[in-house]
């Protein structure tokens, strides 16, 4: 092993706003001590203790266009939920939007900036 995952960094125009979306969606706390104003915002606990997401300012971001291969998704998160209907309603209320695509145990959405993510269940 060369290293351990520290965080997943997501480019976006407004890091604090997108961090707030994912804080509500995932129940992760803001790690203000690891953040740098509004240009780099981190969610999660101390390094190595729980999942961490970082949001980096990219003012000229061109968001993905699902499922257009000319503008690929670049990354996505799979989020496990207990009740897809309850979870979908909550995610949409936070500003997510439904995207085409679903399968056995998952549905595809976009965060407020356009990054795809999936709500998954067993």
mmCIF file of N, CA and C in Angstrom:
data_model
loop_
_atom_site.group_PDB
_atom_site.id
_atom_site.type_symbol
_atom_site.label_atom_id
_atom_site.label_comp_id
_atom_site.label_asym_id
_atom_site.label_seq_id
_atom_site.Cartn_x
_atom_site.Cartn_y
_atom_site.Cartn_z
ATOM 1 N N UNK A 1 0.847 -1.179 0.000
ATOM 2 C CA UNK A 1 0.000 0.000 0.000
ATOM 3 C C UNK A 1 0.892 1.242 0.000
ATOM 4 N N UNK A 2 0.546 2.163 -0.870
ATOM 5 C CA UNK A 2 1.291 3.416 -0.960
ATOM 6 C C UNK A 2 0.688 4.468 -0.042
ATOM 7 N N UNK A 3 -0.607 4.483 0.122
ATOM 8 C CA UNK A 3 -1.255 5.475 0.968
ATOM 9 C C UNK A 3 -2.703 5.122 1.215
ATOM 10 N N UNK A 4 -3.391 5.975 1.952
ATOM 11 C CA UNK A 4 -4.808 5.800 2.248
ATOM 12 C C UNK A 4 -5.579 6.998 1.716
ATOM 13 N N UNK A 5 -6.791 6.733 1.319
ATOM 14 C CA UNK A 5 -7.633 7.811 0.821
ATOM 15 C C UNK A 5 -7.815 8.862 1.906
ATOM 16 N N UNK A 6 -7.519 10.097 1.601
ATOM 17 C CA UNK A 6 -7.686 11.207 2.542
ATOM 18 C C UNK A 6 -9.038 11.870 2.347
ATOM 19 N N UNK A 7 -9.359 12.202 1.096
ATOM 20 C CA UNK A 7 -10.639 12.831 0.787
ATOM 21 C C UNK A 7 -10.869 12.757 -0.711
ATOM 22 N N UNK A 8 -12.085 12.994 -1.100
ATOM 23 C CA UNK A 8 -12.432 13.134 -2.503
ATOM 24 C C UNK A 8 -12.647 14.618 -2.735
ATOM 25 N N UNK A 9 -11.935 15.194 -3.689
ATOM 26 C CA UNK A 9 -12.052 16.625 -3.968
ATOM 27 C C UNK A 9 -12.961 16.847 -5.164
ATOM 28 N N UNK A 10 -13.862 17.790 -5.016
ATOM 29 C CA UNK A 10 -14.855 18.081 -6.043
ATOM 30 C C UNK A 10 -14.722 19.552 -6.438
ATOM 31 N N UNK A 11 -14.459 19.805 -7.720
ATOM 32 C CA UNK A 11 -14.411 21.171 -8.223
ATOM 33 C C UNK A 11 -15.826 21.726 -8.330
ATOM 34 N N UNK A 12 -15.984 23.005 -7.998
ATOM 35 C CA UNK A 12 -17.298 23.638 -8.090
ATOM 36 C C UNK A 12 -17.133 25.156 -8.006
ATOM 37 N N UNK A 13 -18.105 25.916 -8.487
ATOM 38 C CA UNK A 13 -18.007 27.372 -8.437
ATOM 39 C C UNK A 13 -18.088 27.936 -7.009
ATOM 40 N N UNK A 14 -18.892 27.331 -6.136
ATOM 41 C CA UNK A 14 -19.097 27.841 -4.774
ATOM 42 C C UNK A 14 -18.914 26.691 -3.781
ATOM 43 N N UNK A 15 -17.665 26.466 -3.320
ATOM 44 C CA UNK A 15 -17.382 25.328 -2.448
ATOM 45 C C UNK A 15 -18.236 25.269 -1.176
ATOM 46 N N UNK A 16 -18.474 26.389 -0.547
ATOM 47 C CA UNK A 16 -19.238 26.366 0.705
ATOM 48 C C UNK A 16 -20.685 25.948 0.451
ATOM 49 N N UNK A 17 -21.284 26.431 -0.624
ATOM 50 C CA UNK A 17 -22.671 26.072 -0.927
ATOM 51 C C UNK A 17 -22.784 24.581 -1.248
ATOM 52 N N UNK A 18 -21.866 24.049 -2.054
ATOM 53 C CA UNK A 18 -21.939 22.630 -2.390
ATOM 54 C C UNK A 18 -21.602 21.771 -1.172
ATOM 55 N N UNK A 19 -20.679 22.221 -0.327
ATOM 56 C CA UNK A 19 -20.374 21.500 0.914
ATOM 57 C C UNK A 19 -21.608 21.438 1.809
ATOM 58 N N UNK A 20 -22.363 22.519 1.878
ATOM 59 C CA UNK A 20 -23.592 22.510 2.684
ATOM 60 C C UNK A 20 -24.595 21.497 2.151
ATOM 61 N N UNK A 21 -24.719 21.392 0.824
ATOM 62 C CA UNK A 21 -25.602 20.391 0.221
ATOM 63 C C UNK A 21 -25.202 18.990 0.670
ATOM 64 N N UNK A 22 -23.907 18.645 0.520
ATOM 65 C CA UNK A 22 -23.460 17.303 0.872
ATOM 66 C C UNK A 22 -23.439 17.075 2.384
ATOM 67 N N UNK A 23 -23.247 18.111 3.178
ATOM 68 C CA UNK A 23 -23.330 17.961 4.640
ATOM 69 C C UNK A 23 -24.725 17.492 5.036
ATOM 70 N N UNK A 24 -25.750 18.082 4.410
ATOM 71 C CA UNK A 24 -27.135 17.675 4.694
ATOM 72 C C UNK A 24 -27.447 16.297 4.118
ATOM 73 N N UNK A 25 -26.987 16.031 2.902
ATOM 74 C CA UNK A 25 -27.265 14.761 2.245
ATOM 75 C C UNK A 25 -26.627 13.586 2.986
ATOM 76 N N UNK A 26 -25.389 13.754 3.459
ATOM 77 C CA UNK A 26 -24.621 12.656 4.031
ATOM 78 C C UNK A 26 -24.470 12.695 5.545
ATOM 79 N N UNK A 27 -24.860 13.800 6.174
ATOM 80 C CA UNK A 27 -24.700 13.902 7.616
ATOM 81 C C UNK A 27 -23.250 14.036 8.044
ATOM 82 N N UNK A 28 -22.407 14.631 7.209
ATOM 83 C CA UNK A 28 -21.002 14.839 7.542
ATOM 84 C C UNK A 28 -20.814 16.245 8.089
ATOM 85 N N UNK A 29 -20.027 16.402 9.149
ATOM 86 C CA UNK A 29 -19.796 17.731 9.711
ATOM 87 C C UNK A 29 -18.781 18.529 8.891
ATOM 88 N N UNK A 30 -18.892 19.840 8.979
ATOM 89 C CA UNK A 30 -17.916 20.732 8.361
ATOM 90 C C UNK A 30 -16.629 20.664 9.175
ATOM 91 N N UNK A 31 -15.513 20.445 8.509
ATOM 92 C CA UNK A 31 -14.200 20.423 9.162
ATOM 93 C C UNK A 31 -13.548 21.777 8.919
ATOM 94 N N UNK A 32 -14.010 22.774 9.657
ATOM 95 C CA UNK A 32 -13.561 24.153 9.437
ATOM 96 C C UNK A 32 -12.053 24.284 9.596
ATOM 97 N N UNK A 33 -11.461 23.512 10.518
ATOM 98 C CA UNK A 33 -10.013 23.600 10.747
ATOM 99 C C UNK A 33 -9.211 23.140 9.532
ATOM 100 N N UNK A 34 -9.815 22.350 8.649
ATOM 101 C CA UNK A 34 -9.147 21.884 7.436
ATOM 102 C C UNK A 34 -9.580 22.664 6.204
ATOM 103 N N UNK A 35 -10.479 23.609 6.374
ATOM 104 C CA UNK A 35 -10.992 24.406 5.265
ATOM 105 C C UNK A 35 -10.200 25.699 5.138
ATOM 106 N N UNK A 36 -10.324 26.344 3.984
ATOM 107 C CA UNK A 36 -9.619 27.598 3.726
ATOM 108 C C UNK A 36 -10.606 28.597 3.138
ATOM 109 N N UNK A 37 -11.359 29.240 4.033
ATOM 110 C CA UNK A 37 -12.348 30.221 3.602
ATOM 111 C C UNK A 37 -13.410 29.592 2.723
ATOM 112 N N UNK A 38 -13.673 30.229 1.591
ATOM 113 C CA UNK A 38 -14.669 29.711 0.650
ATOM 114 C C UNK A 38 -14.037 29.065 -0.574
ATOM 115 N N UNK A 39 -12.699 28.948 -0.590
ATOM 116 C CA UNK A 39 -12.013 28.369 -1.745
ATOM 117 C C UNK A 39 -11.756 26.868 -1.584
ATOM 118 N N UNK A 40 -11.692 26.374 -0.359
ATOM 119 C CA UNK A 40 -11.452 24.948 -0.071
ATOM 120 C C UNK A 40 -12.228 24.631 1.191
ATOM 121 N N UNK A 41 -13.253 23.805 1.071
ATOM 122 C CA UNK A 41 -14.117 23.473 2.205
ATOM 123 C C UNK A 41 -14.126 21.953 2.348
ATOM 124 N N UNK A 42 -13.938 21.480 3.589
ATOM 125 C CA UNK A 42 -13.836 20.050 3.854
ATOM 126 C C UNK A 42 -14.961 19.599 4.775
ATOM 127 N N UNK A 43 -15.539 18.443 4.450
ATOM 128 C CA UNK A 43 -16.520 17.786 5.306
ATOM 129 C C UNK A 43 -15.907 16.503 5.840
ATOM 130 N N UNK A 44 -16.273 16.139 7.061
ATOM 131 C CA UNK A 44 -15.834 14.877 7.649
ATOM 132 C C UNK A 44 -15.019 15.118 8.899
ATOM 133 N N UNK A 45 -14.637 14.045 9.529
ATOM 134 C CA UNK A 45 -13.863 14.116 10.759
ATOM 135 C C UNK A 45 -12.377 14.206 10.475
ATOM 136 N N UNK A 46 -11.582 13.910 11.493
ATOM 137 C CA UNK A 46 -10.126 13.929 11.305
ATOM 138 C C UNK A 46 -9.706 12.959 10.202
ATOM 139 N N UNK A 47 -8.600 13.247 9.565
ATOM 140 C CA UNK A 47 -8.090 12.407 8.484
ATOM 141 C C UNK A 47 -8.036 10.954 8.951
ATOM 142 N N UNK A 48 -8.594 10.065 8.140
ATOM 143 C CA UNK A 48 -8.548 8.643 8.416
ATOM 144 C C UNK A 48 -9.639 8.108 9.321
ATOM 145 N N UNK A 49 -10.538 8.974 9.811
ATOM 146 C CA UNK A 49 -11.555 8.522 10.764
ATOM 147 C C UNK A 49 -12.940 8.324 10.166
ATOM 148 N N UNK A 50 -13.232 8.929 9.062
ATOM 149 C CA UNK A 50 -14.514 8.731 8.388
ATOM 150 C C UNK A 50 -14.393 9.297 6.990
ATOM 151 N N UNK A 51 -15.369 9.049 6.139
ATOM 152 C CA UNK A 51 -15.271 9.617 4.782
ATOM 153 C C UNK A 51 -15.099 11.135 4.836
ATOM 154 N N UNK A 52 -14.298 11.646 3.926
ATOM 155 C CA UNK A 52 -14.072 13.091 3.843
ATOM 156 C C UNK A 52 -14.289 13.536 2.405
ATOM 157 N N UNK A 53 -14.971 14.647 2.247
ATOM 158 C CA UNK A 53 -15.157 15.279 0.947
ATOM 159 C C UNK A 53 -14.596 16.685 1.033
ATOM 160 N N UNK A 54 -13.863 17.077 0.010
ATOM 161 C CA UNK A 54 -13.338 18.435 -0.067
ATOM 162 C C UNK A 54 -13.921 19.098 -1.310
ATOM 163 N N UNK A 55 -14.172 20.381 -1.220
ATOM 164 C CA UNK A 55 -14.760 21.148 -2.314
ATOM 165 C C UNK A 55 -13.810 22.286 -2.649
ATOM 166 N N UNK A 56 -13.362 22.291 -3.903
ATOM 167 C CA UNK A 56 -12.360 23.250 -4.350
ATOM 168 C C UNK A 56 -12.966 24.212 -5.353
ATOM 169 N N UNK A 57 -12.663 25.497 -5.181
ATOM 170 C CA UNK A 57 -13.255 26.501 -6.060
ATOM 171 C C UNK A 57 -12.735 26.364 -7.488
ATOM 172 N N UNK A 58 -13.665 26.294 -8.433
ATOM 173 C CA UNK A 58 -13.370 26.255 -9.866
ATOM 174 C C UNK A 58 -14.415 27.133 -10.540
ATOM 175 N N UNK A 59 -14.167 28.446 -10.604
ATOM 176 C CA UNK A 59 -15.188 29.386 -11.089
ATOM 177 C C UNK A 59 -15.675 29.120 -12.504
ATOM 178 N N UNK A 60 -14.851 28.537 -13.354
ATOM 179 C CA UNK A 60 -15.228 28.312 -14.751
ATOM 180 C C UNK A 60 -15.596 26.854 -15.028
ATOM 181 N N UNK A 61 -16.038 26.148 -14.013
ATOM 182 C CA UNK A 61 -16.387 24.737 -14.149
ATOM 183 C C UNK A 61 -17.431 24.524 -15.243
ATOM 184 N N UNK A 62 -17.171 23.573 -16.108
ATOM 185 C CA UNK A 62 -18.166 23.121 -17.080
ATOM 186 C C UNK A 62 -18.674 21.789 -16.547
ATOM 187 N N UNK A 63 -19.910 21.739 -16.047
ATOM 188 C CA UNK A 63 -20.389 20.521 -15.396
ATOM 189 C C UNK A 63 -20.605 19.376 -16.379
ATOM 190 N N UNK A 64 -20.588 18.153 -15.852
ATOM 191 C CA UNK A 64 -20.882 16.998 -16.695
ATOM 192 C C UNK A 64 -22.301 17.069 -17.245
ATOM 193 N N UNK A 65 -22.541 16.357 -18.325
ATOM 194 C CA UNK A 65 -23.883 16.275 -18.916
ATOM 195 C C UNK A 65 -24.237 14.805 -19.078
ATOM 196 N N UNK A 66 -24.878 14.235 -18.116
ATOM 197 C CA UNK A 66 -25.245 12.810 -18.109
ATOM 198 C C UNK A 66 -26.208 12.499 -19.228
ATOM 199 N N UNK A 67 -26.039 11.481 -19.980
ATOM 200 C CA UNK A 67 -24.903 10.553 -20.092
ATOM 201 C C UNK A 67 -24.012 10.873 -21.296
ATOM 202 N N UNK A 68 -23.885 12.115 -21.660
ATOM 203 C CA UNK A 68 -23.117 12.555 -22.821
ATOM 204 C C UNK A 68 -21.620 12.279 -22.638
ATOM 205 N N UNK A 69 -21.009 11.420 -23.463
ATOM 206 C CA UNK A 69 -19.585 11.119 -23.294
ATOM 207 C C UNK A 69 -18.669 12.305 -23.614
ATOM 208 N N UNK A 70 -19.187 13.317 -24.297
ATOM 209 C CA UNK A 70 -18.379 14.507 -24.580
ATOM 210 C C UNK A 70 -18.155 15.339 -23.314
ATOM 211 N N UNK A 71 -19.056 15.180 -22.334
ATOM 212 C CA UNK A 71 -18.912 15.856 -21.033
ATOM 213 C C UNK A 71 -19.154 14.802 -19.950
ATOM 214 N N UNK A 72 -18.139 13.933 -19.719
ATOM 215 C CA UNK A 72 -18.311 12.798 -18.819
ATOM 216 C C UNK A 72 -18.507 13.218 -17.372
ATOM 217 N N UNK A 73 -18.992 12.252 -16.583
ATOM 218 C CA UNK A 73 -19.312 12.545 -15.192
ATOM 219 C C UNK A 73 -18.087 12.857 -14.349
ATOM 220 N N UNK A 74 -16.892 12.478 -14.733
ATOM 221 C CA UNK A 74 -15.652 12.790 -14.043
ATOM 222 C C UNK A 74 -15.499 12.030 -12.731
ATOM 223 N N UNK A 75 -16.507 11.894 -11.961
ATOM 224 C CA UNK A 75 -16.542 11.114 -10.726
ATOM 225 C C UNK A 75 -18.004 10.986 -10.350
ATOM 226 N N UNK A 76 -18.308 10.077 -9.440
ATOM 227 C CA UNK A 76 -19.624 10.090 -8.829
ATOM 228 C C UNK A 76 -19.545 9.409 -7.483
ATOM 229 N N UNK A 77 -20.500 9.697 -6.641
ATOM 230 C CA UNK A 77 -20.595 9.090 -5.319
ATOM 231 C C UNK A 77 -21.787 8.156 -5.297
ATOM 232 N N UNK A 78 -21.613 7.013 -4.665
ATOM 233 C CA UNK A 78 -22.719 6.108 -4.388
ATOM 234 C C UNK A 78 -23.085 6.296 -2.919
ATOM 235 N N UNK A 79 -24.338 6.600 -2.667
ATOM 236 C CA UNK A 79 -24.819 6.869 -1.313
ATOM 237 C C UNK A 79 -25.855 5.809 -0.954
ATOM 238 N N UNK A 80 -25.592 5.018 0.087
ATOM 239 C CA UNK A 80 -26.518 3.972 0.511
ATOM 240 C C UNK A 80 -27.626 4.580 1.355
ATOM 241 N N UNK A 81 -28.873 4.221 1.054
ATOM 242 C CA UNK A 81 -30.036 4.730 1.793
ATOM 243 C C UNK A 81 -30.912 3.569 2.245
ATOM 244 N N UNK A 82 -31.680 3.799 3.300
ATOM 245 C CA UNK A 82 -32.600 2.776 3.807
ATOM 246 C C UNK A 82 -33.900 2.739 3.007
ATOM 247 N N UNK A 83 -34.430 3.917 2.670
ATOM 248 C CA UNK A 83 -35.715 4.023 1.979
ATOM 249 C C UNK A 83 -35.546 4.981 0.809
ATOM 250 N N UNK A 84 -35.540 4.466 -0.410
ATOM 251 C CA UNK A 84 -35.263 5.289 -1.585
ATOM 252 C C UNK A 84 -36.274 6.407 -1.759
ATOM 253 N N UNK A 85 -37.535 6.161 -1.474
ATOM 254 C CA UNK A 85 -38.549 7.206 -1.682
ATOM 255 C C UNK A 85 -38.336 8.378 -0.720
ATOM 256 N N UNK A 86 -38.071 8.076 0.538
ATOM 257 C CA UNK A 86 -37.800 9.120 1.531
ATOM 258 C C UNK A 86 -36.507 9.857 1.182
ATOM 259 N N UNK A 87 -35.476 9.092 0.817
ATOM 260 C CA UNK A 87 -34.184 9.687 0.481
ATOM 261 C C UNK A 87 -34.275 10.567 -0.762
ATOM 262 N N UNK A 88 -35.007 10.098 -1.786
ATOM 263 C CA UNK A 88 -35.144 10.894 -2.997
ATOM 264 C C UNK A 88 -35.834 12.221 -2.687
ATOM 265 N N UNK A 89 -36.901 12.172 -1.938
ATOM 266 C CA UNK A 89 -37.628 13.397 -1.594
ATOM 267 C C UNK A 89 -36.712 14.382 -0.866
ATOM 268 N N UNK A 90 -35.929 13.884 0.084
ATOM 269 C CA UNK A 90 -35.021 14.750 0.844
ATOM 270 C C UNK A 90 -33.923 15.324 -0.049
ATOM 271 N N UNK A 91 -33.363 14.492 -0.929
ATOM 272 C CA UNK A 91 -32.307 14.965 -1.826
ATOM 273 C C UNK A 91 -32.829 16.028 -2.784
ATOM 274 N N UNK A 92 -34.010 15.820 -3.331
ATOM 275 C CA UNK A 92 -34.607 16.810 -4.233
ATOM 276 C C UNK A 92 -34.891 18.116 -3.500
ATOM 277 N N UNK A 93 -35.326 18.032 -2.245
ATOM 278 C CA UNK A 93 -35.593 19.238 -1.452
ATOM 279 C C UNK A 93 -34.310 20.030 -1.193
ATOM 280 N N UNK A 94 -33.162 19.343 -1.163
ATOM 281 C CA UNK A 94 -31.877 20.018 -0.965
ATOM 282 C C UNK A 94 -31.362 20.680 -2.239
ATOM 283 N N UNK A 95 -31.958 20.348 -3.380
ATOM 284 C CA UNK A 95 -31.511 20.940 -4.638
ATOM 285 C C UNK A 95 -30.993 19.940 -5.650
ATOM 286 N N UNK A 96 -31.041 18.650 -5.331
ATOM 287 C CA UNK A 96 -30.660 17.635 -6.313
ATOM 288 C C UNK A 96 -31.733 17.579 -7.398
ATOM 289 N N UNK A 97 -31.380 16.979 -8.524
ATOM 290 C CA UNK A 97 -32.384 16.731 -9.557
ATOM 291 C C UNK A 97 -32.161 15.336 -10.106
ATOM 292 N N UNK A 98 -33.230 14.721 -10.510
ATOM 293 C CA UNK A 98 -33.194 13.359 -11.038
ATOM 294 C C UNK A 98 -32.609 13.379 -12.440
ATOM 295 N N UNK A 99 -31.766 12.403 -12.759
ATOM 296 C CA UNK A 99 -31.189 12.248 -14.086
ATOM 297 C C UNK A 99 -31.684 10.940 -14.699
ATOM 298 N N UNK A 100 -31.599 10.798 -16.018
ATOM 299 C CA UNK A 100 -31.959 9.526 -16.625
ATOM 300 C C UNK A 100 -31.024 8.434 -16.110
ATOM 301 N N UNK A 101 -31.561 7.281 -15.887
ATOM 302 C CA UNK A 101 -30.742 6.147 -15.492
ATOM 303 C C UNK A 101 -31.100 5.641 -14.112
ATOM 304 N N UNK A 102 -31.340 4.364 -14.059
ATOM 305 C CA UNK A 102 -31.546 3.673 -12.805
ATOM 306 C C UNK A 102 -31.426 2.202 -13.098
ATOM 307 N N UNK A 103 -31.259 1.440 -12.056
ATOM 308 C CA UNK A 103 -31.134 0.004 -12.227
ATOM 309 C C UNK A 103 -31.567 -0.694 -10.964
ATOM 310 N N UNK A 104 -31.257 -1.946 -10.881
ATOM 311 C CA UNK A 104 -31.588 -2.735 -9.697
ATOM 312 C C UNK A 104 -30.820 -2.165 -8.511
ATOM 313 N N UNK A 105 -31.497 -1.415 -7.676
ATOM 314 C CA UNK A 105 -30.872 -0.902 -6.461
ATOM 315 C C UNK A 105 -30.222 0.456 -6.546
ATOM 316 N N UNK A 106 -30.445 1.230 -7.616
ATOM 317 C CA UNK A 106 -29.885 2.589 -7.654
ATOM 318 C C UNK A 106 -30.690 3.489 -8.578
ATOM 319 N N UNK A 107 -30.631 4.790 -8.274
ATOM 320 C CA UNK A 107 -31.168 5.855 -9.130
ATOM 321 C C UNK A 107 -30.103 6.937 -9.245
ATOM 322 N N UNK A 108 -30.103 7.637 -10.377
ATOM 323 C CA UNK A 108 -29.078 8.638 -10.666
ATOM 324 C C UNK A 108 -29.656 10.045 -10.485
ATOM 325 N N UNK A 109 -28.852 10.917 -9.878
ATOM 326 C CA UNK A 109 -29.239 12.300 -9.599
ATOM 327 C C UNK A 109 -28.059 13.211 -9.925
ATOM 328 N N UNK A 110 -28.311 14.508 -9.917
ATOM 329 C CA UNK A 110 -27.250 15.506 -10.020
ATOM 330 C C UNK A 110 -27.318 16.396 -8.786
ATOM 331 N N UNK A 111 -26.150 16.770 -8.279
ATOM 332 C CA UNK A 111 -26.113 17.738 -7.190
ATOM 333 C C UNK A 111 -26.438 19.119 -7.761
ATOM 334 N N UNK A 112 -26.516 20.168 -6.941
ATOM 335 C CA UNK A 112 -26.901 21.488 -7.458
ATOM 336 C C UNK A 112 -25.964 22.055 -8.531
ATOM 337 N N UNK A 113 -24.723 21.563 -8.612
ATOM 338 C CA UNK A 113 -23.780 22.044 -9.620
ATOM 339 C C UNK A 113 -23.808 21.177 -10.875
ATOM 340 N N UNK A 114 -24.391 19.976 -10.799
ATOM 341 C CA UNK A 114 -24.489 19.096 -11.954
ATOM 342 C C UNK A 114 -23.697 17.812 -11.858
ATOM 343 N N UNK A 115 -22.962 17.589 -10.750
ATOM 344 C CA UNK A 115 -22.215 16.336 -10.591
ATOM 345 C C UNK A 115 -23.179 15.175 -10.340
ATOM 346 N N UNK A 116 -23.083 14.093 -11.109
ATOM 347 C CA UNK A 116 -23.941 12.944 -10.875
ATOM 348 C C UNK A 116 -23.588 12.212 -9.576
ATOM 349 N N UNK A 117 -24.597 11.658 -8.941
ATOM 350 C CA UNK A 117 -24.416 10.748 -7.805
ATOM 351 C C UNK A 117 -25.585 9.778 -7.815
ATOM 352 N N UNK A 118 -25.409 8.664 -7.120
ATOM 353 C CA UNK A 118 -26.456 7.646 -7.077
ATOM 354 C C UNK A 118 -26.937 7.443 -5.650
ATOM 355 N N UNK A 119 -28.241 7.288 -5.498
ATOM 356 C CA UNK A 119 -28.809 6.803 -4.254
ATOM 357 C C UNK A 119 -29.004 5.303 -4.454
ATOM 358 N N UNK A 120 -28.438 4.505 -3.530
ATOM 359 C CA UNK A 120 -28.413 3.050 -3.667
ATOM 360 C C UNK A 120 -29.091 2.394 -2.473
ATOM 361 N N UNK A 121 -29.690 1.261 -2.715
ATOM 362 C CA UNK A 121 -30.292 0.484 -1.638
ATOM 363 C C UNK A 121 -30.129 -0.991 -1.956
ATOM 364 N N UNK A 122 -30.244 -1.811 -0.925
ATOM 365 C CA UNK A 122 -30.101 -3.269 -1.105
ATOM 366 C C UNK A 122 -31.418 -3.918 -1.397
#
